[in-house]
Amino acid sequence: MVELTKEYIENLKHIIEEKDDVKAKELLEELYPADIAELYKDLNLQEAIYLYLLMDGEKAADVLMELDEEDRHKLLKELPNELIAKRFVDNMDTDDAVDLMRELDEDTQEEILSHIEDVEQAGDIVDLLKYDEDTAGGLMGTEMIVVNENWSMPKCIDEMRKQAEDMDEIYYVYVVDDDERLRGVLPLKKLITNPSVSKIKHVMQKDPIAVHDSDSIEEVAETIEKYDLVALPVIDSIGRLVGRISVDDVMDEVREQHERDYQLASGISQDVEASDNIFTQTAARLPWLLIGMIGGLSNSIILGGFETGIATNPKMALFIPLIGGTGGNVGIQSSAIVVQGLANNTLKEGNIFAQVLKESVVSIINASIISLVVFVYNFFMLGDRAITASVSLSLFAVVLFASIFGTLVPLLLDKMKVDPALATGPFITISNDIIGMLIYMFIASALM
């Protein structure tokens, strides 16, 4: 593996400046597509285009899909649509081609499709673009080995050779009936041990695991993980084989979803990268900061309403950060567990009540221990019984409320078809902070 050192990049830039095609090709041949994509961060647009035009179509297509979306857009804007079609799309699997086309406007899509030489591939791309991108149909590709259950083994092998010529990877051999409905999978071992079988339906593995084209990406990922598959056939509503999804496609989608959820939980309202410009990052981060500011102002209003009590007992103010921080932490813990359960499908409708009950018991135990520790500390350090009792009771109530609130909110968001990851971030923290402050002020006022 070549190390992309500063000296290596400077040498490459010099070769590009000299327009030394031979040396540039030699350097590109020893690099993986992911390495070339990494190089693009250190090249200007014209240098990148120069390298692209030197690569063979298949490698150029792989590098293009390895680029960040923003870098890919910049590059594609500088290239004619005919070149994009013949150099990139023609050399891509249909699933990658569809991913690329989704990033373009409709007029550009139509022009690129008109330049694709393989009419069948263009038709497959058009069909796949009709699917929702968050479903199995929107993720699948059509490149796969398909044989008929009534073929003999010799004919099957002959057909497999023909189909395999245009494929980079072969994961499984799928078996269909005369109506194109999925019937089984043909293991490699059967090809070797049964070279002359009359019909392959006698040796295929029947009833293979498959997903429907309307299934969500989360369902696809769960199926692949559960059964340790490297690829998964996709069928339509009547059981016809329409495509296949490979594990690397699913992992890319899952990783992107996790990144979106992490940003959402951190109070970032849209998908951003570190390389995005100032305005994009500001627009993504400012909304929740403003909501947090409103939450802080609300707390100041609450405290203003109890100004007399705080002035009479100034020690009350010492425990405001403790109440707010503890409530926020407990709420985030509870919501994170529920969000994780919803994401990996371990929390289903039948056991939601059990989860809420379990969380209530856990919160009572945690609230009791935390309140007891604070009670002991205040009893010996402050010597003020009213403050000691107020803080301990408030902590107990806040922890109990925050835990149940943190459990119910993501469940409610999930029911409303809103990403429950929203509940693990500022939403829970701000809500618990405000309600926790109200609880503390009312209890303290009542006892003192």
Short mmCIF file of C-alpha atoms in Angstrom, two decimals:
data_model
loop_
_atom_site.label_atom_id
_atom_site.label_comp_id
_atom_site.label_asym_id
_atom_site.label_seq_id
_atom_site.Cartn_x
_atom_site.Cartn_y
_atom_site.Cartn_z
CA MET A 1 0.00 0.00 0.00
CA VAL A 2 1.35 3.39 -1.04
CA GLU A 3 1.68 6.01 1.69
CA LEU A 4 0.31 9.38 0.57
CA THR A 5 3.07 11.51 2.07
CA LYS A 6 3.60 15.20 1.41
CA GLU A 7 6.56 14.33 -0.82
CA TYR A 8 4.44 11.86 -2.81
CA ILE A 9 1.73 14.47 -3.41
CA GLU A 10 4.27 17.14 -4.40
CA ASN A 11 5.82 14.70 -6.87
CA LEU A 12 2.39 13.94 -8.34
CA LYS A 13 1.62 17.65 -8.69
CA HIS A 14 4.91 18.14 -10.53
CA ILE A 15 4.08 15.27 -12.91
CA ILE A 16 0.66 16.80 -13.59
CA GLU A 17 2.21 20.20 -14.22
CA GLU A 18 4.61 18.63 -16.72
CA LYS A 19 1.70 16.74 -18.36
CA ASP A 20 3.70 13.53 -18.12
CA ASP A 21 0.89 11.07 -18.93
CA VAL A 22 3.10 7.97 -18.69
CA LYS A 23 4.39 8.67 -15.19
CA ALA A 24 0.97 9.81 -14.00
CA LYS A 25 -0.60 6.56 -15.20
CA GLU A 26 2.10 4.54 -13.45
CA LEU A 27 1.36 6.30 -10.17
CA LEU A 28 -2.40 5.82 -10.56
CA GLU A 29 -2.03 2.10 -11.30
CA GLU A 30 -0.43 1.44 -7.92
CA LEU A 31 -3.19 3.23 -5.99
CA TYR A 32 -6.57 1.93 -4.87
CA PRO A 33 -9.66 4.00 -5.79
CA ALA A 34 -10.06 5.08 -2.15
CA ASP A 35 -6.45 6.35 -2.12
CA ILE A 36 -6.98 8.33 -5.32
CA ALA A 37 -10.14 9.84 -3.84
CA GLU A 38 -8.12 10.87 -0.78
CA LEU A 39 -5.59 12.54 -3.05
CA TYR A 40 -8.26 14.83 -4.43
CA LYS A 41 -8.31 16.81 -1.19
CA ASP A 42 -4.80 18.04 -2.06
CA LEU A 43 -5.45 18.74 -5.76
CA ASN A 44 -7.23 21.59 -7.46
CA LEU A 45 -10.13 20.88 -9.80
CA GLN A 46 -8.10 20.98 -13.02
CA GLU A 47 -5.49 18.61 -11.62
CA ALA A 48 -8.26 16.23 -10.59
CA ILE A 49 -9.84 16.31 -14.05
CA TYR A 50 -6.45 15.62 -15.65
CA LEU A 51 -6.06 12.46 -13.55
CA TYR A 52 -9.63 11.36 -14.24
CA LEU A 53 -9.13 11.46 -17.98
CA LEU A 54 -6.04 9.25 -17.66
CA MET A 55 -7.79 6.45 -15.75
CA ASP A 56 -9.65 3.61 -17.40
CA GLY A 57 -13.44 3.89 -17.17
CA GLU A 58 -13.95 1.26 -14.46
CA LYS A 59 -11.38 2.72 -12.10
CA ALA A 60 -12.57 6.26 -12.77
CA ALA A 61 -16.11 5.21 -11.85
CA ASP A 62 -14.90 3.61 -8.60
CA VAL A 63 -12.94 6.72 -7.66
CA LEU A 64 -15.92 8.96 -8.39
CA MET A 65 -18.11 7.06 -5.93
CA GLU A 66 -15.36 7.22 -3.28
CA LEU A 67 -15.32 11.03 -3.38
CA ASP A 68 -17.23 13.17 -0.91
CA GLU A 69 -20.54 14.33 -2.34
CA GLU A 70 -19.41 17.96 -2.52
CA ASP A 71 -16.17 17.07 -4.36
CA ARG A 72 -18.14 14.83 -6.72
CA HIS A 73 -20.54 17.67 -7.56
CA LYS A 74 -17.67 20.06 -8.31
CA LEU A 75 -16.07 17.53 -10.64
CA LEU A 76 -19.27 16.61 -12.48
CA LYS A 77 -20.12 20.28 -13.11
CA GLU A 78 -16.92 20.62 -15.13
CA LEU A 79 -17.53 17.56 -17.32
CA PRO A 80 -19.95 17.22 -20.26
CA ASN A 81 -22.93 14.92 -19.67
CA GLU A 82 -21.94 12.66 -22.54
CA LEU A 83 -18.57 12.02 -20.90
CA ILE A 84 -20.26 11.34 -17.54
CA ALA A 85 -22.51 8.79 -19.21
CA LYS A 86 -19.86 6.94 -21.20
CA ARG A 87 -16.93 7.19 -18.80
CA PHE A 88 -18.67 6.78 -15.47
CA VAL A 89 -22.25 5.51 -15.61
CA ASP A 90 -21.51 2.88 -18.29
CA ASN A 91 -18.83 1.43 -16.00
CA MET A 92 -20.89 1.39 -12.79
CA ASP A 93 -23.12 -1.22 -11.26
CA THR A 94 -26.73 -0.08 -11.43
CA ASP A 95 -26.98 0.63 -7.69
CA ASP A 96 -23.97 2.99 -7.83
CA ALA A 97 -25.27 4.57 -11.02
CA VAL A 98 -28.63 5.25 -9.36
CA ASP A 99 -26.92 6.77 -6.30
CA LEU A 100 -25.03 9.10 -8.64
CA MET A 101 -28.12 10.02 -10.66
CA ARG A 102 -30.10 10.89 -7.52
CA GLU A 103 -27.61 13.69 -6.85
CA LEU A 104 -28.39 15.34 -10.19
CA ASP A 105 -31.39 17.36 -11.36
CA GLU A 106 -33.98 15.77 -13.67
CA ASP A 107 -32.80 17.49 -16.86
CA THR A 108 -29.23 16.31 -16.31
CA GLN A 109 -30.47 12.81 -15.53
CA GLU A 110 -32.39 12.64 -18.80
CA GLU A 111 -29.46 13.87 -20.86
CA ILE A 112 -27.04 11.41 -19.26
CA LEU A 113 -29.48 8.53 -19.77
CA SER A 114 -29.78 9.43 -23.45
CA HIS A 115 -26.01 8.97 -23.87
CA ILE A 116 -25.78 5.55 -22.19
CA GLU A 117 -24.89 3.00 -24.86
CA ASP A 118 -26.32 -0.02 -23.06
CA VAL A 119 -30.08 0.42 -23.47
CA GLU A 120 -30.84 -2.36 -20.98
CA GLN A 121 -28.69 -0.70 -18.31
CA ALA A 122 -30.37 2.65 -18.96
CA GLY A 123 -33.76 0.97 -18.54
CA ASP A 124 -32.68 -0.63 -15.26
CA ILE A 125 -31.51 2.74 -13.95
CA VAL A 126 -34.83 4.39 -14.88
CA ASP A 127 -36.73 1.60 -13.10
CA LEU A 128 -34.60 1.86 -9.96
CA LEU A 129 -34.96 5.65 -9.80
CA LYS A 130 -38.69 5.15 -9.29
CA TYR A 131 -38.10 3.54 -5.89
CA ASP A 132 -37.85 5.51 -2.67
CA GLU A 133 -34.13 5.81 -1.88
CA ASP A 134 -34.72 4.64 1.71
CA THR A 135 -36.15 1.28 0.60
CA ALA A 136 -34.59 -1.97 -0.55
CA GLY A 137 -35.67 -1.16 -4.10
CA GLY A 138 -33.81 2.14 -4.00
CA LEU A 139 -30.66 0.45 -2.72
CA MET A 140 -30.52 -2.69 -4.86
CA GLY A 141 -28.58 -3.40 -8.02
CA THR A 142 -29.62 -5.64 -10.91
CA GLU A 143 -26.23 -7.33 -11.54
CA MET A 144 -26.60 -10.97 -10.43
CA ILE A 145 -26.38 -14.52 -11.70
CA VAL A 146 -29.87 -15.90 -12.36
CA VAL A 147 -30.67 -19.42 -13.60
CA ASN A 148 -33.91 -21.29 -14.23
CA GLU A 149 -34.92 -24.15 -11.95
CA ASN A 150 -35.64 -26.40 -14.96
CA TRP A 151 -32.20 -26.06 -16.53
CA SER A 152 -29.74 -28.93 -16.48
CA MET A 153 -26.43 -28.44 -14.71
CA PRO A 154 -24.39 -28.20 -17.96
CA LYS A 155 -26.74 -25.53 -19.36
CA CYS A 156 -26.72 -23.74 -16.02
CA ILE A 157 -22.91 -23.56 -15.98
CA ASP A 158 -22.85 -22.33 -19.59
CA GLU A 159 -25.35 -19.56 -18.82
CA MET A 160 -23.47 -18.60 -15.66
CA ARG A 161 -20.29 -18.09 -17.68
CA LYS A 162 -22.09 -15.74 -20.05
CA GLN A 163 -23.70 -13.70 -17.27
CA ALA A 164 -20.50 -13.50 -15.23
CA GLU A 165 -18.51 -11.78 -18.00
CA ASP A 166 -19.91 -8.35 -17.14
CA MET A 167 -19.85 -8.73 -13.35
CA ASP A 168 -17.17 -7.70 -10.85
CA GLU A 169 -18.42 -9.73 -7.89
CA ILE A 170 -20.50 -12.89 -7.71
CA TYR A 171 -22.07 -13.55 -4.33
CA TYR A 172 -24.83 -16.11 -4.98
CA VAL A 173 -26.49 -17.90 -7.87
CA TYR A 174 -30.23 -17.29 -7.69
CA VAL A 175 -32.76 -19.76 -9.05
CA VAL A 176 -36.10 -18.62 -10.51
CA ASP A 177 -39.08 -20.35 -12.12
CA ASP A 178 -40.56 -19.63 -15.54
CA ASP A 179 -42.39 -16.60 -14.13
CA GLU A 180 -39.15 -15.08 -12.72
CA ARG A 181 -40.20 -15.80 -9.13
CA LEU A 182 -37.38 -16.57 -6.72
CA ARG A 183 -37.27 -20.27 -5.84
CA GLY A 184 -33.85 -20.95 -4.39
CA VAL A 185 -30.10 -20.47 -4.26
CA LEU A 186 -27.59 -22.74 -5.98
CA PRO A 187 -24.55 -23.41 -3.74
CA LEU A 188 -21.12 -23.69 -5.36
CA LYS A 189 -20.65 -27.10 -3.78
CA LYS A 190 -23.64 -28.43 -5.73
CA LEU A 191 -22.07 -27.27 -8.99
CA ILE A 192 -18.99 -29.35 -8.24
CA THR A 193 -20.61 -32.44 -6.76
CA ASN A 194 -23.56 -32.70 -9.18
CA PRO A 195 -22.08 -31.87 -12.61
CA SER A 196 -24.71 -33.77 -14.61
CA VAL A 197 -27.96 -33.33 -12.67
CA SER A 198 -31.00 -33.12 -14.95
CA LYS A 199 -32.65 -30.13 -13.28
CA ILE A 200 -31.02 -27.80 -10.77
CA LYS A 201 -34.23 -27.51 -8.77
CA HIS A 202 -33.36 -30.93 -7.38
CA VAL A 203 -30.13 -29.67 -5.77
CA MET A 204 -30.86 -26.00 -5.00
CA GLN A 205 -31.46 -24.64 -1.51
CA LYS A 206 -35.15 -23.83 -1.41
CA ASP A 207 -36.93 -20.87 0.22
CA PRO A 208 -33.96 -18.48 0.41
CA ILE A 209 -34.02 -15.48 2.73
CA ALA A 210 -35.13 -12.40 0.80
CA VAL A 211 -36.52 -8.90 1.32
CA HIS A 212 -39.27 -7.06 -0.55
CA ASP A 213 -38.49 -4.03 -2.66
CA SER A 214 -40.65 -1.89 -0.34
CA ASP A 215 -38.81 -2.90 2.86
CA SER A 216 -36.85 -0.20 4.67
CA ILE A 217 -33.05 -0.10 4.75
CA GLU A 218 -33.20 -0.79 8.50
CA GLU A 219 -35.09 -4.04 7.82
CA VAL A 220 -32.54 -5.02 5.17
CA ALA A 221 -29.64 -4.36 7.54
CA GLU A 222 -31.28 -6.39 10.31
CA THR A 223 -31.83 -9.33 7.94
CA ILE A 224 -28.24 -9.31 6.68
CA GLU A 225 -26.89 -9.08 10.23
CA LYS A 226 -29.21 -11.76 11.61
CA TYR A 227 -28.39 -14.36 8.98
CA ASP A 228 -24.72 -13.35 8.33
CA LEU A 229 -25.27 -12.81 4.60
CA VAL A 230 -22.97 -11.04 2.15
CA ALA A 231 -25.81 -10.33 -0.27
CA LEU A 232 -29.58 -10.47 -0.19
CA PRO A 233 -32.08 -11.04 -3.02
CA VAL A 234 -34.89 -8.52 -3.46
CA ILE A 235 -38.34 -9.59 -4.63
CA ASP A 236 -41.46 -7.66 -5.61
CA SER A 237 -44.98 -8.05 -4.22
CA ILE A 238 -45.61 -11.30 -6.15
CA GLY A 239 -42.25 -12.88 -5.45
CA ARG A 240 -40.38 -12.07 -8.66
CA LEU A 241 -36.62 -11.55 -8.33
CA VAL A 242 -35.90 -7.89 -9.13
CA GLY A 243 -32.43 -7.27 -7.69
CA ARG A 244 -29.85 -7.91 -5.02
CA ILE A 245 -28.28 -5.89 -2.21
CA SER A 246 -24.69 -6.46 -1.08
CA VAL A 247 -23.53 -6.02 2.50
CA ASP A 248 -21.18 -3.14 1.62
CA ASP A 249 -24.10 -1.14 0.18
CA VAL A 250 -26.07 -1.66 3.39
CA MET A 251 -23.14 -0.73 5.63
CA ASP A 252 -22.63 2.52 3.73
CA GLU A 253 -26.28 3.43 4.23
CA VAL A 254 -26.24 2.42 7.92
CA ARG A 255 -23.09 4.46 8.52
CA GLU A 256 -24.67 7.52 6.90
CA GLN A 257 -27.82 7.03 8.99
CA HIS A 258 -25.77 6.78 12.19
CA GLU A 259 -23.91 9.97 11.25
CA ARG A 260 -27.24 11.76 10.71
CA ASP A 261 -28.59 10.46 14.03
CA TYR A 262 -25.42 11.50 15.87
CA GLN A 263 -25.64 15.01 14.44
CA LEU A 264 -29.33 15.21 15.26
CA ALA A 265 -28.64 14.09 18.82
CA SER A 266 -25.97 16.78 19.05
CA GLY A 267 -28.40 19.50 18.03
CA ILE A 268 -27.38 19.77 14.37
CA SER A 269 -30.51 20.05 12.26
CA GLN A 270 -29.10 18.91 8.91
CA ASP A 271 -26.33 16.73 7.51
CA VAL A 272 -23.06 18.70 7.44
CA GLU A 273 -19.39 17.92 6.97
CA ALA A 274 -16.32 19.58 8.47
CA SER A 275 -15.46 20.78 4.95
CA ASP A 276 -18.82 22.58 4.49
CA ASN A 277 -18.76 26.37 4.28
CA ILE A 278 -19.48 28.73 7.17
CA PHE A 279 -23.05 29.50 6.13
CA THR A 280 -24.03 25.82 5.79
CA GLN A 281 -22.61 24.96 9.21
CA THR A 282 -24.24 28.01 10.81
CA ALA A 283 -27.65 27.16 9.35
CA ALA A 284 -27.35 23.59 10.63
CA ARG A 285 -26.29 24.51 14.17
CA LEU A 286 -28.09 27.76 14.94
CA PRO A 287 -31.71 26.49 15.31
CA TRP A 288 -31.07 24.33 18.38
CA LEU A 289 -28.78 26.97 19.86
CA LEU A 290 -31.66 29.44 19.65
CA ILE A 291 -34.02 26.89 21.21
CA GLY A 292 -31.46 26.34 23.97
CA MET A 293 -31.28 30.09 24.50
CA ILE A 294 -35.07 30.19 24.85
CA GLY A 295 -34.81 27.37 27.39
CA GLY A 296 -32.23 29.36 29.34
CA LEU A 297 -34.41 32.47 29.29
CA SER A 298 -37.35 30.35 30.50
CA ASN A 299 -35.25 29.19 33.43
CA SER A 300 -34.36 32.77 34.27
CA ILE A 301 -38.08 33.65 34.26
CA ILE A 302 -38.80 30.71 36.58
CA LEU A 303 -36.03 31.78 38.94
CA GLY A 304 -37.31 35.36 38.81
CA GLY A 305 -40.68 34.15 40.03
CA PHE A 306 -39.00 32.68 43.11
CA GLU A 307 -36.62 35.58 43.65
CA THR A 308 -37.89 36.27 47.17
CA GLY A 309 -37.38 32.68 48.29
CA ILE A 310 -33.85 32.59 46.85
CA ALA A 311 -33.01 35.92 48.47
CA THR A 312 -34.26 34.60 51.82
CA ASN A 313 -32.40 31.31 51.40
CA PRO A 314 -29.43 32.03 49.08
CA LYS A 315 -28.07 28.48 49.58
CA MET A 316 -30.88 27.31 47.28
CA ALA A 317 -28.95 28.75 44.32
CA LEU A 318 -25.99 26.47 45.01
CA PHE A 319 -27.94 23.41 43.86
CA ILE A 320 -29.53 24.78 40.66
CA PRO A 321 -26.72 23.35 38.42
CA LEU A 322 -26.99 20.00 40.23
CA ILE A 323 -30.75 19.72 39.63
CA GLY A 324 -30.54 20.76 35.97
CA GLY A 325 -27.48 18.67 35.13
CA THR A 326 -28.76 15.51 36.81
CA GLY A 327 -32.15 15.72 35.10
CA GLY A 328 -30.54 16.23 31.70
CA ASN A 329 -28.11 13.33 32.15
CA VAL A 330 -30.81 10.92 33.31
CA GLY A 331 -33.12 11.90 30.45
CA ILE A 332 -30.41 11.36 27.83
CA GLN A 333 -29.51 7.95 29.30
CA SER A 334 -33.12 6.77 29.23
CA SER A 335 -33.83 8.08 25.73
CA ALA A 336 -30.57 6.62 24.37
CA ILE A 337 -31.58 3.13 25.52
CA VAL A 338 -35.00 3.43 23.90
CA VAL A 339 -33.61 4.90 20.65
CA GLN A 340 -31.12 2.04 20.46
CA GLY A 341 -33.92 -0.48 21.02
CA LEU A 342 -35.99 1.11 18.26
CA ALA A 343 -33.00 1.17 15.90
CA ASN A 344 -32.06 -2.50 16.30
CA ASN A 345 -35.72 -3.60 16.51
CA THR A 346 -35.34 -5.16 19.98
CA LEU A 347 -38.01 -2.82 21.35
CA LYS A 348 -41.32 -3.77 19.75
CA GLU A 349 -44.92 -2.80 20.44
CA GLY A 350 -45.54 -5.87 22.57
CA ASN A 351 -42.87 -5.00 25.13
CA ILE A 352 -43.13 -1.20 25.27
CA PHE A 353 -45.11 -1.30 28.53
CA ALA A 354 -42.53 -3.65 30.02
CA GLN A 355 -39.75 -1.24 29.01
CA VAL A 356 -41.52 1.73 30.63
CA LEU A 357 -42.11 -0.31 33.79
CA LYS A 358 -38.48 -1.44 33.88
CA GLU A 359 -37.27 2.11 33.38
CA SER A 360 -39.52 3.29 36.21
CA VAL A 361 -38.04 0.73 38.60
CA VAL A 362 -34.49 1.62 37.53
CA SER A 363 -35.22 5.32 37.98
CA ILE A 364 -36.62 4.77 41.49
CA ILE A 365 -33.45 2.92 42.49
CA ASN A 366 -31.19 5.57 40.93
CA ALA A 367 -33.24 8.43 42.39
CA SER A 368 -33.11 6.87 45.85
CA ILE A 369 -29.34 6.42 45.80
CA ILE A 370 -28.60 9.88 44.38
CA SER A 371 -30.98 11.57 46.83
CA LEU A 372 -29.51 9.67 49.77
CA VAL A 373 -25.94 10.63 48.86
CA VAL A 374 -26.87 14.30 48.52
CA PHE A 375 -28.91 14.16 51.73
CA VAL A 376 -25.96 12.80 53.72
CA TYR A 377 -23.61 15.40 52.22
CA ASN A 378 -25.92 18.34 52.92
CA PHE A 379 -26.84 17.07 56.37
CA PHE A 380 -23.23 17.20 57.56
CA MET A 381 -21.87 20.04 55.39
CA LEU A 382 -24.73 22.57 55.45
CA GLY A 383 -26.60 21.81 58.62
CA ASP A 384 -29.74 23.33 57.10
CA ARG A 385 -32.54 20.78 57.31
CA ALA A 386 -34.91 22.64 55.02
CA ILE A 387 -32.34 22.94 52.23
CA THR A 388 -31.21 19.35 52.78
CA ALA A 389 -34.75 18.00 52.50
CA SER A 390 -35.64 20.26 49.55
CA VAL A 391 -32.66 19.26 47.45
CA SER A 392 -33.00 15.55 48.17
CA LEU A 393 -36.73 15.43 47.46
CA SER A 394 -36.28 17.54 44.34
CA LEU A 395 -33.53 15.27 43.05
CA PHE A 396 -35.70 12.21 43.61
CA ALA A 397 -38.62 13.77 41.74
CA VAL A 398 -36.44 15.14 38.92
CA VAL A 399 -34.64 11.83 38.32
CA LEU A 400 -37.95 9.95 38.30
CA PHE A 401 -39.57 12.41 35.91
CA ALA A 402 -36.54 12.70 33.59
CA SER A 403 -36.21 8.93 33.31
CA ILE A 404 -39.86 8.35 32.37
CA PHE A 405 -39.93 11.43 30.14
CA GLY A 406 -36.76 10.27 28.37
CA THR A 407 -38.38 6.88 27.77
CA LEU A 408 -41.73 8.10 26.48
CA VAL A 409 -40.56 10.92 24.19
CA PRO A 410 -38.63 8.77 21.67
CA LEU A 411 -41.52 6.28 21.62
CA LEU A 412 -43.93 9.12 20.86
CA LEU A 413 -41.64 10.56 18.16
CA ASP A 414 -41.35 7.12 16.57
CA LYS A 415 -45.15 6.84 16.48
CA MET A 416 -45.29 10.26 14.80
CA LYS A 417 -42.74 9.08 12.18
CA VAL A 418 -40.17 11.58 13.49
CA ASP A 419 -36.57 10.40 13.94
CA PRO A 420 -36.40 9.38 17.65
CA ALA A 421 -32.70 10.31 17.71
CA LEU A 422 -33.99 13.85 18.22
CA ALA A 423 -34.92 12.78 21.76
CA THR A 424 -31.33 12.02 22.77
CA GLY A 425 -30.08 15.56 22.31
CA PRO A 426 -30.96 19.13 23.23
CA PHE A 427 -34.71 18.46 23.23
CA ILE A 428 -34.49 16.20 26.31
CA THR A 429 -31.85 18.35 28.02
CA ILE A 430 -33.77 21.62 27.63
CA SER A 431 -37.13 20.09 28.59
CA ASN A 432 -35.76 18.39 31.69
CA ASP A 433 -33.85 21.51 32.68
CA ILE A 434 -37.00 23.66 32.65
CA ILE A 435 -39.29 21.11 34.33
CA GLY A 436 -36.59 20.15 36.82
CA MET A 437 -36.20 23.78 37.82
CA LEU A 438 -39.95 24.11 38.37
CA ILE A 439 -39.97 20.98 40.54
CA TYR A 440 -37.06 22.25 42.63
CA MET A 441 -38.50 25.73 43.14
CA PHE A 442 -41.97 24.47 44.12
CA ILE A 443 -40.63 21.85 46.56
CA ALA A 444 -38.14 24.29 48.08
CA SER A 445 -40.79 26.99 48.47
CA ALA A 446 -43.21 24.54 50.07
CA LEU A 447 -40.68 23.27 52.62
CA MET A 448 -39.07 26.62 53.45
#
